[in-house]
Coordinates of C-alpha atoms in Angstrom, one line a residue:
M1092 CA 0.0 0.0 0.0
A1093 CA 1.5 3.3 -1.1
P1094 CA 2.1 5.8 1.8
T1095 CA -0.3 8.7 1.8
M1096 CA 1.2 12.1 1.1
A1097 CA 0.4 15.0 3.4
P1098 CA -1.4 17.9 1.6
P1099 CA 0.8 20.9 0.9
P1100 CA 0.4 23.8 3.3
G1101 CA -2.0 26.4 2.2
P1102 CA -1.3 30.1 2.1
D1103 CA -0.8 31.9 5.4
R1104 CA -3.9 33.9 5.8
R1105 CA -3.1 35.3 9.3
G1106 CA -1.9 38.6 8.0
L1107 CA 1.1 40.7 9.1
L1108 CA -0.3 41.3 12.6
G1109 CA -1.1 37.6 13.1
R1110 CA 2.3 36.5 12.1
L1111 CA 3.9 39.0 14.4
L1112 CA 1.8 37.9 17.4
A1113 CA 2.2 34.2 16.7
P1114 CA 4.2 32.4 19.4
R1115 CA 7.7 31.7 18.4
P1116 CA 9.7 28.6 19.5
A1117 CA 11.7 29.3 22.6
P1118 CA 15.5 28.8 22.3
A1119 CA 16.9 25.6 23.7
L1120 CA 17.3 26.0 27.5
T1121 CA 20.9 25.0 27.9
E1122 CA 22.6 24.8 31.2
A1123 CA 24.2 28.2 30.9
R1124 CA 20.9 29.8 29.8
A1125 CA 19.1 28.1 32.7
I1126 CA 21.5 29.6 35.2
A1127 CA 21.0 33.0 33.5
V1128 CA 17.3 32.6 33.8
R1129 CA 17.5 31.8 37.5
A1130 CA 19.9 34.7 38.1
G1131 CA 17.5 37.0 36.1
Q1132 CA 14.6 35.9 38.3
L1133 CA 16.4 36.6 41.5
W1134 CA 17.6 40.0 40.3
G1135 CA 14.1 40.8 39.1
A1136 CA 12.9 40.0 42.7
V1137 CA 15.6 42.4 43.9
A1138 CA 14.2 45.2 41.7
A1139 CA 10.6 44.5 42.9
L1140 CA 11.7 44.4 46.5
A1141 CA 13.5 47.7 46.0
L1142 CA 10.2 49.3 45.1
A1143 CA 8.6 47.6 48.1
A1144 CA 11.4 49.0 50.4
V1145 CA 10.6 52.5 49.2
A1146 CA 6.9 52.0 49.6
F1147 CA 7.3 50.6 53.1
R1148 CA 9.4 53.5 54.2
L1149 CA 7.0 56.0 52.7
W1150 CA 4.2 54.2 54.6
V1151 CA 6.2 54.8 57.9
T1152 CA 6.7 58.5 57.0
V1153 CA 3.2 59.2 55.8
L1154 CA 1.0 57.1 58.2
V1155 CA 3.0 55.8 61.2
Q1156 CA 5.0 58.9 61.9
P1157 CA 2.0 61.3 62.2
Y1158 CA 0.2 58.7 64.3
A1159 CA 3.2 58.4 66.6
W1160 CA 3.2 62.1 67.3
T1161 CA -0.2 61.8 68.8
L1162 CA 1.0 59.2 71.3
P1163 CA 2.7 59.9 74.7
A1164 CA 6.4 60.6 74.5
W1165 CA 7.4 57.3 76.2
L1166 CA 5.5 55.3 73.5
A1167 CA 6.0 57.4 70.4
L1168 CA 9.7 56.6 70.0
P1169 CA 9.4 52.8 70.4
V1170 CA 6.5 52.7 67.9
L1171 CA 8.3 54.7 65.3
T1172 CA 11.5 52.8 65.8
L1173 CA 9.7 49.4 65.5
A1174 CA 7.9 50.5 62.3
T1175 CA 11.1 51.8 60.7
A1176 CA 13.0 48.6 61.5
A1177 CA 10.1 46.5 60.2
A1178 CA 9.9 48.5 57.0
A1179 CA 13.6 48.0 56.4
A1180 CA 13.8 44.4 57.4
A1181 CA 10.7 43.0 55.6
P1182 CA 12.2 43.3 52.0
V1183 CA 15.5 41.9 53.2
L1184 CA 13.9 38.9 54.8
L1185 CA 11.8 38.2 51.7
L1186 CA 14.9 38.4 49.5
A1187 CA 16.9 36.1 51.9
R1188 CA 14.1 33.6 51.8
L1189 CA 14.1 33.6 47.9
I1190 CA 17.8 33.2 47.7
R1191 CA 18.0 30.4 50.3
A1192 CA 15.3 28.5 48.4
Q1193 CA 17.8 28.1 45.5
S1194 CA 21.2 26.8 46.1
P1195 CA 24.2 28.3 44.2
P1196 CA 24.4 26.8 40.8
R1197 CA 26.9 24.1 40.0
G1198 CA 27.6 25.6 36.7
L1199 CA 28.8 28.7 34.8
L1200 CA 27.5 31.0 32.2
A1201 CA 28.7 30.5 28.7
A1202 CA 29.9 33.6 26.7
P1203 CA 28.9 34.8 24.3
E1204 CA 25.7 32.8 24.7
V1205 CA 24.3 34.7 27.7
R1206 CA 26.0 38.0 28.4
P1207 CA 26.5 41.5 27.1
R1208 CA 28.9 41.4 24.2
W1209 CA 31.4 43.8 25.8
W1210 CA 31.9 41.7 28.9
L1211 CA 34.6 39.5 27.3
R1212 CA 36.7 39.6 24.2
G1213 CA 35.9 36.1 22.8
R1214 CA 34.6 33.1 24.6
G1215 CA 34.6 32.3 28.3
F1216 CA 32.8 31.1 31.3
P1217 CA 31.7 34.1 33.4
V1218 CA 30.4 33.7 37.0
A1219 CA 27.1 35.4 37.8
P1220 CA 27.1 37.9 40.7
T1221 CA 25.4 36.8 43.9
P1222 CA 21.9 38.1 44.6
W1223 CA 23.0 38.8 48.2
L1224 CA 24.4 42.1 46.8
G1225 CA 20.8 43.3 46.7
V1226 CA 20.7 43.4 50.5
P1227 CA 22.7 46.6 51.0
L1228 CA 20.7 48.1 48.1
L1229 CA 17.4 47.5 49.9
L1230 CA 18.8 48.9 53.2
Y1231 CA 20.1 52.0 51.4
L1232 CA 16.9 52.7 49.6
S1233 CA 14.9 52.3 52.9
W1234 CA 17.3 54.8 54.6
A1235 CA 17.3 57.2 51.7
T1236 CA 13.6 57.3 51.5
G1237 CA 13.3 58.2 55.2
T1238 CA 15.6 61.2 54.7
L1239 CA 13.4 62.9 52.0
P1240 CA 12.4 66.4 53.2
L1241 CA 8.6 66.1 52.9
T1242 CA 6.3 69.1 53.7
M1243 CA 3.7 68.8 56.4
H1244 CA 0.5 70.7 55.8
A1245 CA -1.8 72.1 58.5
D1246 CA -4.4 69.3 58.0
G1247 CA -1.7 66.7 58.6
R1248 CA -1.0 65.8 55.0
L1249 CA 2.6 65.2 53.7
A1250 CA 3.6 66.5 50.3
A1251 CA 6.7 66.2 48.2
G1252 CA 8.0 69.6 47.1
P1253 CA 10.8 70.5 44.8
A1254 CA 13.4 70.0 47.6
A1255 CA 12.1 66.4 48.1
L1256 CA 12.3 65.6 44.4
L1257 CA 15.8 67.0 44.1
A1258 CA 16.9 65.0 47.2
G1259 CA 15.3 61.9 45.7
L1260 CA 17.2 62.3 42.4
T1261 CA 20.4 62.8 44.3
L1262 CA 20.0 59.8 46.6
V1263 CA 19.1 57.4 43.8
Q1264 CA 22.3 58.2 41.9
P1265 CA 24.7 55.9 44.0
P1266 CA 22.8 52.6 43.4
L1267 CA 22.2 53.5 39.7
A1268 CA 25.9 54.3 39.3
A1269 CA 26.8 50.9 41.0
V1270 CA 24.6 49.0 38.6
A1271 CA 25.8 50.9 35.6
W1272 CA 29.4 50.3 36.7
Y1273 CA 28.9 46.5 37.0
V1274 CA 27.1 46.2 33.7
A1275 CA 29.8 48.2 31.9
R1276 CA 32.7 46.4 33.7
G1277 CA 31.5 42.9 33.5
P1278 CA 31.7 39.9 35.9
Q1279 CA 34.2 39.8 38.7
L1280 CA 35.5 36.4 37.6
A1281 CA 35.5 34.6 34.3
L1282 CA 37.4 31.5 33.0
T1283 CA 38.9 32.1 29.5
P1284 CA 41.1 30.0 27.3
Q1285 CA 44.1 32.2 28.3
G1286 CA 43.5 32.1 32.1
V1287 CA 41.3 33.4 34.9
L1288 CA 40.1 37.0 34.3
L1289 CA 39.6 39.0 37.5
R1290 CA 37.9 42.4 37.7
G1291 CA 37.7 44.6 40.7
A1292 CA 38.0 48.2 41.9
R1293 CA 41.8 48.3 41.3
S1294 CA 42.1 46.0 38.3
G1295 CA 41.2 48.5 35.6
P1296 CA 38.6 48.3 32.8
Q1297 CA 40.4 45.3 31.1
G1298 CA 40.7 43.3 34.3
R1299 CA 43.6 41.2 35.6
L1300 CA 44.4 38.0 33.8
V1301 CA 46.0 35.1 35.8
P1302 CA 47.5 32.7 33.2
W1303 CA 46.7 29.1 33.7
A1304 CA 50.5 28.4 34.1
D1305 CA 50.5 30.6 37.2
V1306 CA 47.5 28.9 39.0
D1307 CA 48.6 27.1 42.1
L1308 CA 47.0 23.6 41.9
S1309 CA 47.6 22.9 45.6
G1310 CA 45.7 26.1 46.4
V1311 CA 42.5 25.3 44.4
A1312 CA 42.1 21.8 45.7
G1313 CA 38.4 22.2 46.4
P1314 CA 38.3 24.6 49.4
R1315 CA 35.0 25.7 50.8
R1316 CA 36.3 29.0 52.2
R1317 CA 35.3 32.6 51.7
A1318 CA 38.3 33.1 49.3
L1319 CA 39.7 31.0 46.6
P1320 CA 43.6 31.2 46.3
L1321 CA 44.5 31.2 42.6
A1322 CA 48.2 32.2 42.7
P1323 CA 50.6 33.5 45.3
G1324 CA 49.2 36.8 46.5
V1325 CA 46.0 36.4 44.4
E1326 CA 42.7 35.4 46.2
V1327 CA 39.2 35.6 44.9
P1328 CA 36.4 36.5 47.4
L1329 CA 33.7 34.0 46.9
S1330 CA 31.0 36.0 48.7
W1331 CA 30.5 38.1 45.6
L1332 CA 30.0 35.2 43.3
W1333 CA 26.8 33.1 42.7
V1334 CA 28.4 29.7 42.2
D1335 CA 29.0 26.6 44.2
P1336 CA 32.5 27.2 45.7
L1337 CA 33.6 23.6 45.3
F1338 CA 32.4 23.5 41.7
L1339 CA 34.4 26.7 40.9
A1340 CA 37.5 25.3 42.6
R1341 CA 37.2 22.0 40.7
A1342 CA 36.7 23.9 37.4
V1343 CA 39.8 26.1 37.9
R1344 CA 41.8 23.1 39.0
H1345 CA 40.6 21.1 36.0
Y1346 CA 41.7 23.6 33.4
A1347 CA 45.0 24.3 35.1
A1348 CA 45.8 20.6 35.0
H1349 CA 44.4 19.9 31.5
P1350 CA 45.5 22.4 28.9
E1351 CA 44.0 20.4 26.1
H1352 CA 40.5 21.5 27.1
R1353 CA 41.2 25.2 27.4
A1354 CA 40.6 26.1 23.8
A1355 CA 36.9 25.0 24.1
I1356 CA 36.1 27.2 27.1
G1357 CA 33.0 29.2 26.5
T1358 CA 31.1 26.7 24.3
P1359 CA 27.9 25.0 25.6
L1360 CA 29.3 21.6 24.7
E1361 CA 32.4 22.2 26.8
L1362 CA 30.3 23.2 29.8
I1363 CA 28.5 19.8 29.5
R1364 CA 31.8 18.0 29.2
L1365 CA 33.2 19.9 32.2
R1366 CA 30.2 18.9 34.4
A1367 CA 30.7 15.3 33.4
A1368 CA 34.4 15.4 34.1
L1369 CA 33.9 17.1 37.5
A1370 CA 31.2 14.6 38.6
A1371 CA 33.9 12.1 39.3
A1372 CA 36.7 14.5 40.3
D1373 CA 39.0 13.8 43.1
D1374 CA 39.1 16.5 45.8
R1375 CA 42.4 15.5 47.2
P1376 CA 45.1 18.2 46.9
A1377 CA 46.7 18.1 43.5
A1378 CA 50.4 17.7 42.9
R1379 CA 52.4 20.8 43.2
I1380 CA 53.2 22.7 40.1
P1381 CA 56.6 21.8 38.5
R1382 CA 58.7 24.6 39.9
Q1383 CA 57.3 23.9 43.3
R1384 CA 58.1 20.2 42.9
E1385 CA 61.7 21.0 41.8
A1386 CA 62.1 23.3 44.8
A1387 CA 60.9 20.6 47.1
G1388 CA 63.3 18.0 45.5
E1389 CA 66.2 20.5 45.9
H1390 CA 65.3 21.0 49.5
D1391 CA 65.3 17.2 50.1
R1392 CA 68.7 16.8 48.4
L1393 CA 70.2 19.5 50.5
A1394 CA 68.7 18.0 53.7
G1395 CA 70.1 14.6 52.8

């Protein structure tokens, strides 16, 4: 029996608007893109809680503070203090609960798959910033909102005059500058085919590159500390990075010991291969780098 042939597709009668509004297939959710989505969701929550922090602090200024002035002196200050502390703590506690609900990813971003193009020159594995950096932002916005010079009318209403608007524009500049600085600068740490790229306040716009040949294998033997020692005098603070510390240490150690895999850094397939290789990785301290081994042998010969 001859197979039946499907009829040819008819003309598209949806029109231009229908074709524009038609759902498009979503891109494949690779591991790096999944990490980027999770990070985007948490930072979106930080933005929403920032607005909540401003709203809570305005609630204290507009409603709680006038009410506290009608209370006896011994009660007004505790009520106002408790309301101010609650307004500042509520967004922080909500953010902490959201972050703790998701463990740091055991993976890295893949560049240029998910990143601004100016972050790296070429391919690499950037590390996402930790959402815990949003905590000082929320506390700052709560404090700054409470310092706005609002005008009190005779009927008890508070109004924002030109002075309050000018003060608000001035106080919002530091967090906006910090966000713009990070977006323009790029991630604090990224694995590249040439080495580990570090960026900080004193590293300059191009960052500081630690070549793979300079990485101390005994120092990156899988520590779960607050800092990852890369080379003599070079330590990376882990509290700024949203990544499993043990996974990052294993990844750095893997590329430092296996130069044949460095050229593929930054590709999604290499990220899959890296996870498979690290799944059975040995966390015992690695052998010392050659010059350290030679120095140790020379010391043994002199001692003998």
